[in-house]
Short mmCIF file of C-alpha atoms in Angstrom, two decimals:
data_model
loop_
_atom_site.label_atom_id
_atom_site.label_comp_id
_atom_site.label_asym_id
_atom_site.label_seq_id
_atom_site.Cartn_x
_atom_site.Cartn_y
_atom_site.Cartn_z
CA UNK A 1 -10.04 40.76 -45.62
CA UNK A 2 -7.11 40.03 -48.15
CA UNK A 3 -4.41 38.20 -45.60
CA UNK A 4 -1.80 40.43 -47.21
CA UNK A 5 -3.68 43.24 -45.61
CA UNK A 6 -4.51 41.20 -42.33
CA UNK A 7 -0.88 40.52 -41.81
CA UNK A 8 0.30 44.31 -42.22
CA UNK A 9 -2.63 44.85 -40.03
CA UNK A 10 -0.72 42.59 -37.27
CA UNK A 11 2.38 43.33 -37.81
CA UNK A 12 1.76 46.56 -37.40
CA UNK A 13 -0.23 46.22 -33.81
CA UNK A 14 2.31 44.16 -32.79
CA UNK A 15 4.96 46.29 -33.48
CA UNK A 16 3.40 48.88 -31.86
CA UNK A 17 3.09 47.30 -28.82
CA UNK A 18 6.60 46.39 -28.61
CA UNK A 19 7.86 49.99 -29.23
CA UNK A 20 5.50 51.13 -26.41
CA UNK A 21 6.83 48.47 -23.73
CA UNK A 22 10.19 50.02 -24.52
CA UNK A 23 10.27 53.97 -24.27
CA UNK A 24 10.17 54.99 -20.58
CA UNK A 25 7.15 56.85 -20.38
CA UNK A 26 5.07 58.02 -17.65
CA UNK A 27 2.53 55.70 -15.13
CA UNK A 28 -0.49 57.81 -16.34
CA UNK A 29 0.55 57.72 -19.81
CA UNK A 30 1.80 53.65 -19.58
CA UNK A 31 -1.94 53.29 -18.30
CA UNK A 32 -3.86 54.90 -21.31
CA UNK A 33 -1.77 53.64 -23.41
CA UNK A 34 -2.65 50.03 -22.60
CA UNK A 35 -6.18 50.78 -22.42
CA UNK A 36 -5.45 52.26 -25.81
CA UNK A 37 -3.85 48.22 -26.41
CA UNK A 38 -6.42 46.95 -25.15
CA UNK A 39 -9.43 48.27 -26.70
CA UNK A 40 -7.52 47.49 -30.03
CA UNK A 41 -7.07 43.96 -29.01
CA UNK A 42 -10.95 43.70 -28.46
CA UNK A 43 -11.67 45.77 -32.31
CA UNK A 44 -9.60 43.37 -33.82
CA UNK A 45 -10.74 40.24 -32.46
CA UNK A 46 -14.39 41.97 -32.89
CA UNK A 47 -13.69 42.59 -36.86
CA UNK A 48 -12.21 39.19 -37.36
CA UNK A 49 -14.72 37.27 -36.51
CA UNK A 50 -17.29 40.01 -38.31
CA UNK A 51 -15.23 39.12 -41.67
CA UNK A 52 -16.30 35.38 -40.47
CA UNK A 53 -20.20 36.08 -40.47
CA UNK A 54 -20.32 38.49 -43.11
CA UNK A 55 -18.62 35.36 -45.71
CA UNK A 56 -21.43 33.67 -44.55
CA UNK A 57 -23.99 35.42 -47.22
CA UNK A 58 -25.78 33.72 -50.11
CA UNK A 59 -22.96 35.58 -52.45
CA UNK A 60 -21.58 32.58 -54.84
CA UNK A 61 -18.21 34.39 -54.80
CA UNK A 62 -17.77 33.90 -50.33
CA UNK A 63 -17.20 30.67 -48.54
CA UNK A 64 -19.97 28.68 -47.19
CA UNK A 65 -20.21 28.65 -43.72
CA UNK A 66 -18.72 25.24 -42.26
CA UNK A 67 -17.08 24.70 -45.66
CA UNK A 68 -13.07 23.66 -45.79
CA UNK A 69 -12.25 26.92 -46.96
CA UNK A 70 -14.30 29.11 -44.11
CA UNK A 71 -12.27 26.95 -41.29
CA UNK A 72 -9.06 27.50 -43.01
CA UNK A 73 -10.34 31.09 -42.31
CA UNK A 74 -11.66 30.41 -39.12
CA UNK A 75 -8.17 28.91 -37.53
CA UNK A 76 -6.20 31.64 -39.52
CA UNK A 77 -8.15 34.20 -37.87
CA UNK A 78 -7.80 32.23 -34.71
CA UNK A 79 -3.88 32.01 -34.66
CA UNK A 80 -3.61 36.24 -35.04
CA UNK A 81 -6.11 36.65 -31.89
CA UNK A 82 -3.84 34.07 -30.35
CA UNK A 83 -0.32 36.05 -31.57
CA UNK A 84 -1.80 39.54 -30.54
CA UNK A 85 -3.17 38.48 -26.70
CA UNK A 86 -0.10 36.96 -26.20
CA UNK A 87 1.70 40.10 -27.21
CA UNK A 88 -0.83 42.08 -25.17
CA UNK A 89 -0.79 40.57 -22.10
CA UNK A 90 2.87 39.44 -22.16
CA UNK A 91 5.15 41.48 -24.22
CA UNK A 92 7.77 43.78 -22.40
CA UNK A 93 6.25 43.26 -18.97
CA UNK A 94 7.45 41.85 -15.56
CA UNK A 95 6.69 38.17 -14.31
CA UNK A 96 4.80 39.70 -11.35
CA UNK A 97 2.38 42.22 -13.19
CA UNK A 98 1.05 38.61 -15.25
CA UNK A 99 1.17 36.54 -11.71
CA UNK A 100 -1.07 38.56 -9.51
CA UNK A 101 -5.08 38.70 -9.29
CA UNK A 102 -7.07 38.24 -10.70
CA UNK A 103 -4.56 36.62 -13.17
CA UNK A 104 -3.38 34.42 -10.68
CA UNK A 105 -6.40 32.66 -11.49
CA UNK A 106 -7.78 33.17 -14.64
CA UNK A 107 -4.24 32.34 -16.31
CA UNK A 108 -4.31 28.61 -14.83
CA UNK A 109 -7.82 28.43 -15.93
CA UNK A 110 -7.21 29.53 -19.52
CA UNK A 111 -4.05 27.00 -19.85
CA UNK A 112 -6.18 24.35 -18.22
CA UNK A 113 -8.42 25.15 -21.41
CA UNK A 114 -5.52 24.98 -23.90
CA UNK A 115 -4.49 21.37 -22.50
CA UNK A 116 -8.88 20.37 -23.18
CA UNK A 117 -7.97 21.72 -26.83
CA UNK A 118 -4.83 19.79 -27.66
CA UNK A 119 -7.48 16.54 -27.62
CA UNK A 120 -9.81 18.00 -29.50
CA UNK A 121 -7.13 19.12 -32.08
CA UNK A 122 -6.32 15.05 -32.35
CA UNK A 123 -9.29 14.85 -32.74
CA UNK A 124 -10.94 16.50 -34.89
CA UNK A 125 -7.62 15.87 -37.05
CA UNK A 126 -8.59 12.06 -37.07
CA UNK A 127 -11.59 12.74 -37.90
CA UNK A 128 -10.38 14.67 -41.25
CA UNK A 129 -8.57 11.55 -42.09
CA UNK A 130 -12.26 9.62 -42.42
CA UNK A 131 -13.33 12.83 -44.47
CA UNK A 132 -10.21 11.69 -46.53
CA UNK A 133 -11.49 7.74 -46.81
CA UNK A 134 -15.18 9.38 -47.64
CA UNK A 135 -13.42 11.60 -50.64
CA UNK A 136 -11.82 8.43 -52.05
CA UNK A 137 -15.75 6.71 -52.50
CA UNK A 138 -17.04 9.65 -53.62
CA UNK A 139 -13.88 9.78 -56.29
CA UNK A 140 -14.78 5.97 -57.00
CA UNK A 141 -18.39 7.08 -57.96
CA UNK A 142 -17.41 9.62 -59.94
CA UNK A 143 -14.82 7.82 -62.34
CA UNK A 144 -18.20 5.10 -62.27
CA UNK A 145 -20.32 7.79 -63.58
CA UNK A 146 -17.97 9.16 -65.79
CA UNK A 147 -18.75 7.85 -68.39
CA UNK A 148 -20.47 7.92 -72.07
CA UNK A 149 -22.62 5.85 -72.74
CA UNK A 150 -23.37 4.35 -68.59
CA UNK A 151 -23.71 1.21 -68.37
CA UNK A 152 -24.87 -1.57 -65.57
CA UNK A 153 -21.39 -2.51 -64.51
CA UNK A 154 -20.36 1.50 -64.16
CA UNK A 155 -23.24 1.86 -62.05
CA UNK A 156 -23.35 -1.12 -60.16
CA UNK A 157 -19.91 0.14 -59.14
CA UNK A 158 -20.91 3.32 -58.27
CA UNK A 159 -23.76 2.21 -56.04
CA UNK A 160 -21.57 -0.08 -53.82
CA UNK A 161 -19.10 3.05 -53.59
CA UNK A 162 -21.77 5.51 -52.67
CA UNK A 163 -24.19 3.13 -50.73
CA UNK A 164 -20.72 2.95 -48.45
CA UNK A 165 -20.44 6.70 -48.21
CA UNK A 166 -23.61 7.31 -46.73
CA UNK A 167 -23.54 4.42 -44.35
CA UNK A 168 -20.20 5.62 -43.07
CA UNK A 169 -21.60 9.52 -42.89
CA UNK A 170 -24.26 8.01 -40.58
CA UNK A 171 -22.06 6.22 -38.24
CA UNK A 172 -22.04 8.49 -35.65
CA UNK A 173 -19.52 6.94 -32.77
CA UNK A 174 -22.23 6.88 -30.13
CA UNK A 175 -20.76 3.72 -28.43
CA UNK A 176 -17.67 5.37 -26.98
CA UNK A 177 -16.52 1.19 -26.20
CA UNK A 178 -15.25 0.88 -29.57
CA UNK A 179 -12.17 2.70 -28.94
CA UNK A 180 -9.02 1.85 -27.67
CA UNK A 181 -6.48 4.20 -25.40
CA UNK A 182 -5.25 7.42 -27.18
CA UNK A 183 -1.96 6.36 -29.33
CA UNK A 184 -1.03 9.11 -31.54
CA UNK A 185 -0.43 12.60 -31.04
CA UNK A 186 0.81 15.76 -33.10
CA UNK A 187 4.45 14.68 -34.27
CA UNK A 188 4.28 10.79 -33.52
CA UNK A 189 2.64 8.19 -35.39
CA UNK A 190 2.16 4.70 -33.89
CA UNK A 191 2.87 1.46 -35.77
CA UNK A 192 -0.31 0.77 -36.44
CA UNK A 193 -1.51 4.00 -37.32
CA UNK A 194 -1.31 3.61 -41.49
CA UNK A 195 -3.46 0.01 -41.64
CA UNK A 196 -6.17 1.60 -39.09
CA UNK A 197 -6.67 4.60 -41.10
CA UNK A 198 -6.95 2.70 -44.35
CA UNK A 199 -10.49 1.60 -42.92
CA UNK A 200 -13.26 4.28 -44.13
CA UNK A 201 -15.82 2.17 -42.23
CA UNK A 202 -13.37 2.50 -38.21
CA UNK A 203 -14.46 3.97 -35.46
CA UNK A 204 -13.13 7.13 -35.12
CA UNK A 205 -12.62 7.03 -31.86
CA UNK A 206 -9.73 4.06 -32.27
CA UNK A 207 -7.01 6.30 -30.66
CA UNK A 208 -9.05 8.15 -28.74
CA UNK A 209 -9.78 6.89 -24.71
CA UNK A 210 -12.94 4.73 -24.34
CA UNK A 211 -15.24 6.89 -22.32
CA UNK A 212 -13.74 10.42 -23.77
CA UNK A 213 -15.97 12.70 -25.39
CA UNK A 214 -15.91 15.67 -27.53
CA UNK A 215 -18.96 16.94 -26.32
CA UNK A 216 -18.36 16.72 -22.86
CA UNK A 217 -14.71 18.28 -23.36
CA UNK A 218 -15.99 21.49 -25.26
CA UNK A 219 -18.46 21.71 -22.59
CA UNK A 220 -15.67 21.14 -19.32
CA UNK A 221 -13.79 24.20 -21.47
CA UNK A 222 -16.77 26.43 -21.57
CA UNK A 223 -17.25 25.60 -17.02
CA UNK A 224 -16.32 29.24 -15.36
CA UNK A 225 -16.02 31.07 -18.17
CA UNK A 226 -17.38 33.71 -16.81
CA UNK A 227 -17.01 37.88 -17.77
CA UNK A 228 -14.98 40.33 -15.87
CA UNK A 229 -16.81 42.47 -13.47
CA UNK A 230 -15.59 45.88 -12.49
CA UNK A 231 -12.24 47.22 -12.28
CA UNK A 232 -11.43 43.90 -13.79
CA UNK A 233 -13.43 44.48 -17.07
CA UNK A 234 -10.61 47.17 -18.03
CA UNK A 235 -7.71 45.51 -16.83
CA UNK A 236 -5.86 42.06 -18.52
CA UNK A 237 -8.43 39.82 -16.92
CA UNK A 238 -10.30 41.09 -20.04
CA UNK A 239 -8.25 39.81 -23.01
CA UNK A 240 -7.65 36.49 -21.24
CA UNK A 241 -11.48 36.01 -21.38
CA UNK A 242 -11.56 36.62 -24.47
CA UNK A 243 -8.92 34.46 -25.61
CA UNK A 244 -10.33 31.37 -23.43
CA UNK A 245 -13.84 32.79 -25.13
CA UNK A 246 -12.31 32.75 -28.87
CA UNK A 247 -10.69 29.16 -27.93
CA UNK A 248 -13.71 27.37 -26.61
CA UNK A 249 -15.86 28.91 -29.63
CA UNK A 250 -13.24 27.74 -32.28
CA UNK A 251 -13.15 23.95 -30.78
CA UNK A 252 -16.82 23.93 -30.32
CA UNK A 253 -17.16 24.83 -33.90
CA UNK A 254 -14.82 22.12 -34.92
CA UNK A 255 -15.90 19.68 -33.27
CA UNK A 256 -19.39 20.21 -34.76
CA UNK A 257 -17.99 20.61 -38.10
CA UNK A 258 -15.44 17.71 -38.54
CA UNK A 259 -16.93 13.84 -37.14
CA UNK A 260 -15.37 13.39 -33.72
CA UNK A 261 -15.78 11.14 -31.21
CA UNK A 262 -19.50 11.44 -29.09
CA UNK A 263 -20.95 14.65 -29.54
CA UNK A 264 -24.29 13.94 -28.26
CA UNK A 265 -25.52 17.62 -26.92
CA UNK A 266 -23.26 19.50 -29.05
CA UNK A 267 -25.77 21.77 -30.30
CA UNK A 268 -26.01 23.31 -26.56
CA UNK A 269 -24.86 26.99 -26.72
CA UNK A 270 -21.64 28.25 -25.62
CA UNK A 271 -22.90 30.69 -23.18
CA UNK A 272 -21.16 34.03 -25.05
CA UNK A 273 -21.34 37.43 -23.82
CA UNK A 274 -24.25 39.46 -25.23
CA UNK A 275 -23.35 42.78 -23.54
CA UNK A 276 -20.04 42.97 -25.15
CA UNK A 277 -19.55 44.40 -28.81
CA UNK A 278 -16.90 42.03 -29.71
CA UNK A 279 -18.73 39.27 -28.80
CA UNK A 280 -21.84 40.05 -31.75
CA UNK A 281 -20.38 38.52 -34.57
CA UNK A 282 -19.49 35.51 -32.72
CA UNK A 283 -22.80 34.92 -31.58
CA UNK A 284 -24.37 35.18 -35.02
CA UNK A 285 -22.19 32.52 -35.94
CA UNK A 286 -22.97 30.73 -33.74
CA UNK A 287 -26.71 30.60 -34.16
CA UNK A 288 -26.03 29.91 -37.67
CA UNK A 289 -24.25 26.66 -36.58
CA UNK A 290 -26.38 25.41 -33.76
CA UNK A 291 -29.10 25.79 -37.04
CA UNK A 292 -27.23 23.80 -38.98
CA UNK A 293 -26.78 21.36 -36.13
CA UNK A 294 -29.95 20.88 -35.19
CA UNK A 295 -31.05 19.65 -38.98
CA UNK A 296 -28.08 17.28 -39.05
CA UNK A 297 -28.44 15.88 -36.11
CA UNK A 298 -31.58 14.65 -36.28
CA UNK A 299 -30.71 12.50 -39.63
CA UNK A 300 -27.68 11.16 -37.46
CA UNK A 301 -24.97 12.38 -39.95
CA UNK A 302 -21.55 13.09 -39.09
CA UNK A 303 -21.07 16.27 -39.05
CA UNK A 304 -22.33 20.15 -40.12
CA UNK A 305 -19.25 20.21 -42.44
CA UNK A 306 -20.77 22.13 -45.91
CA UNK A 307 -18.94 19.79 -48.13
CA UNK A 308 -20.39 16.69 -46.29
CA UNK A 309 -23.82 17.54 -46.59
CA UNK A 310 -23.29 18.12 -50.76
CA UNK A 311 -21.96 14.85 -50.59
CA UNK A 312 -24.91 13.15 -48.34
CA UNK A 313 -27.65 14.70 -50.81
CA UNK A 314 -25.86 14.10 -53.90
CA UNK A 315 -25.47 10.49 -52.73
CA UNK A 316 -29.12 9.56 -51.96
CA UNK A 317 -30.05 11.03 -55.42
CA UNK A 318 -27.77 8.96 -57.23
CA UNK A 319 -28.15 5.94 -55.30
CA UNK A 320 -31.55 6.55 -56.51
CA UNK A 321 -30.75 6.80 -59.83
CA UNK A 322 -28.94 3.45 -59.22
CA UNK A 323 -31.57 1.09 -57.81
CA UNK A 324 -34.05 2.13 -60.65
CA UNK A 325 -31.28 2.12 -63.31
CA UNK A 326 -32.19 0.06 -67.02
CA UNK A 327 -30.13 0.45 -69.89
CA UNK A 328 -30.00 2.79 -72.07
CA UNK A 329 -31.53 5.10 -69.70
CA UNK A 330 -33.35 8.08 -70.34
CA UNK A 331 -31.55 10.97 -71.93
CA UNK A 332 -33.24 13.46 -69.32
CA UNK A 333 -31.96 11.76 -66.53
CA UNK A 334 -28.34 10.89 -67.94
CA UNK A 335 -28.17 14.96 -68.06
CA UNK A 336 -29.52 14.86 -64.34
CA UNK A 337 -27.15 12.68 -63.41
CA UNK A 338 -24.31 14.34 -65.34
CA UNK A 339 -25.11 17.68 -63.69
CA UNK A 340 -24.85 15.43 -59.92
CA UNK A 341 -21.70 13.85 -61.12
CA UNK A 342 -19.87 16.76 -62.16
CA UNK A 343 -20.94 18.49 -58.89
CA UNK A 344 -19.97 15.83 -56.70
CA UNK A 345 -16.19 15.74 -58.80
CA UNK A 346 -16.14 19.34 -57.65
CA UNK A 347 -16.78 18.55 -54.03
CA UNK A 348 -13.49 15.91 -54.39
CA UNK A 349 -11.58 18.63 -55.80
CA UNK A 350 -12.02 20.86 -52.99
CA UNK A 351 -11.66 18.33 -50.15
CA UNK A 352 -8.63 17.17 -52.10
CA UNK A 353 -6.95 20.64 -51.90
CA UNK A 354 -8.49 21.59 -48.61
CA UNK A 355 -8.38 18.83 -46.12
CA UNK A 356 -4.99 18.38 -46.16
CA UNK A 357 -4.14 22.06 -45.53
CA UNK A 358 -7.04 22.10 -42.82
CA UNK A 359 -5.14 18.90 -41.07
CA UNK A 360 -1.74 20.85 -41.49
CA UNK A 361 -3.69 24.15 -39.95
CA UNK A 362 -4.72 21.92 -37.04
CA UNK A 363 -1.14 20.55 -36.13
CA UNK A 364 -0.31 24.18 -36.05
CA UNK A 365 -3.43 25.09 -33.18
CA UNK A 366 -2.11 22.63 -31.60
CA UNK A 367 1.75 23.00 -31.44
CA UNK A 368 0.98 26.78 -30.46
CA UNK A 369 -1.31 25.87 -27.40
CA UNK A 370 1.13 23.49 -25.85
CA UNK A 371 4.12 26.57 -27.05
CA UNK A 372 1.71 29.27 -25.32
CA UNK A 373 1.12 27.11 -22.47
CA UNK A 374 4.70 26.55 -21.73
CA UNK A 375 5.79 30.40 -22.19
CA UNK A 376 2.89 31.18 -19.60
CA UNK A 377 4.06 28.95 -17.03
CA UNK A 378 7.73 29.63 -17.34
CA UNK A 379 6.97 33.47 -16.46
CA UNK A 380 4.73 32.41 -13.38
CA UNK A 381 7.50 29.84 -12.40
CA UNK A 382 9.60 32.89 -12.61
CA UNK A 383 7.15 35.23 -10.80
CA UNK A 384 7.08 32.85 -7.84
CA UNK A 385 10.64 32.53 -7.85
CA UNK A 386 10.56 36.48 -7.35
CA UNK A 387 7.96 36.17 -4.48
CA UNK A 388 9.67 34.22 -2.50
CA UNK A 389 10.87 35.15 0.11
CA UNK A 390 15.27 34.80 0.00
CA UNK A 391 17.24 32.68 2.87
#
């Protein structure tokens, strides 16, 4: 969907919402009305994440799924399901009507799920910045290659660059001890922080806590998430699910896409609802990834990320080309190896224009969960003002 189109598209259900809160109208018709809201909120998030799977196709025109561009998409779509349930389930309505059950509960646990996400925002955001160090040896290889006629030194410097590419793809941090306490956050950069990232061969996990894990984080998110049953299933209790259902699934999906800290048994499901429409897409998605997962993890590389694995098979074949390398070489593999080069100075150009608008896409996740967060517990601060009882 053209974003011109999925703006006027939000705009417009958000407006509508906020027109509705205002005109005095009747309890019956207040009620169907917000069923009306609410079934909307559920089509929307439903079609999003249908425009997701369906860009998934063989079609050389739509994004790969897992590339740069599809998670640009991804957290795009993610912010307007994030902007509508807020205005669903908190526009133009009184503290109390957000504060009691089954809210009362399943608010906390939904911003106990946003506070999980704000470190897996940091970092998966770190771990763009060693996609960033990868790019540069990749870029090294390239200007190596580059070059008419090759010769030994041009490829002995493209071997070194590309031999330490794909021994810093298969570093997986699986020794959580080589990390030091979380330094850096969104908005504040420590000291230190420009000499460690100049290292393409860190840890990742160097601001992250010594025994956290990005596996075990997606999977304390995805505890309780359980379905409305009931009267509940038509009431807000159902777009909070959702949301803490569209949250979990975006980190999990991040997390397996981007190289984070310990993600051993990532590839477990999210358990998603199957008996719910909205949910179909979602699921499709992620059966595609957990695919994807499965092949990748059992080489040990970092990450289902599409550009990555371009880069780890381009790699081998040239570091191929490399060892067995005697000048002049042949003229059918110097058009091989043309082809490889020019297809791995494509994959540079896109991480060069993508990653940096991915990282800026992932500051804004973040600074909206801790915003949402706060705007949720100001109006139950409020609400239990209200409750109490006066002296």
């Amino acid at each position: 969907m053209p974003a011109t189109t999925e703006n006027n598209n939000q705009g417009s259900f958000l407006g509508r919402i906020s027109i509705r809160r205002n005109q005095v109208l009747s309890m019956d018709g207040t009620h169907d009305q917000e069923m009306e809201d609410l079934e909307l909120f559920q089509k929307h998030v439903g079609d999003r994440f249908s425009d997701l799977l369906s860009s998934t196709t063989d079609d050389p025109s739509s994004d790969a799924l897992l590339s740069i561009a599809w998670l640009r998409k991804l957290l795009d779509e993610f912010l307007c399901c994030e902007a509508e349930f807020k205005a669903v389930v908190m526009m133009g309505r009184e503290p109390s009507q957000i504060a009691k059950p089954p809210l009362d509960k399943l608010l906390p646990e939904l911003l106990d799920r946003l506070v999980k996400s704000l470190d897996i925002c940091n970092a998966v955001a770190l771990g763009i910045d060693a996609l960033k160090n990868i790019q540069r040896l990749a870029e090294v290889a390239v200007a190596a290659l580059d070059q008419a006629p090759i010769g030994e030194g041009q490829v002995r410097r493209a071997k070194k660059a590309l031999s330490s590419l794909v021994t810093t793809m298969v570093q997986e941090d699986k020794d959580p001890s080589k990390g030091t306490e979380r330094t850096r956050s969104f908005g504040k950069r420590s000291s230190n922080t420009t000499n460690q990232a100049k290292s393409a061969f860190r840890s990742l996990s160097w601001t992250m806590a010594k025994n956290w894990s990005s596996a075990k984080q997606i999977h304390a998110m995805s505890s309780n998430l359980n379905a409305p049953r009931g009267a509940e299933s038509s009431g807000l209790a159902q777009p909070v699910y959702i949301m803490s259902t569209v949250l979990v699934f975006v980190m999990w999906t991040l997390v397996a896409a981007v190289p984070c800290q310990d993600r051993n048994g990532l590839g477990t499901h999210v358990g998603l609802p199957r008996q719910l429409s909205w949910a179909h897409p979602m699921i499709g998605l992620q059966e595609k990834i957990a695919e994807e997962w499965k092949k990748k993890e059992k080489k040990g590389c970092v990450g289902v990320l599409e550009e990555m694995q371009r880069l780890d098979k381009l790699g081998q074949s040239l570091i191929e080309f490399a060892d067995s390398f005697q000048f002049p070489a042949e003229t059918e593999r110097l058009e091989e190896v043309k082809a490889q080069v020019e297809e791995l100075g494509d994959i540079c150009r896109k991480m060069d224009e993508g990653l940096e608008p991915l990282q800026q896409q992932i500051r804004e996740v973040f600074h909206r969960a801790v915003r949402t967060r706060t705007e949720f517990l100001l109006v139950l601060d409020q609400a239990g003002k209200l409750a109490a009882p006066s002296t």
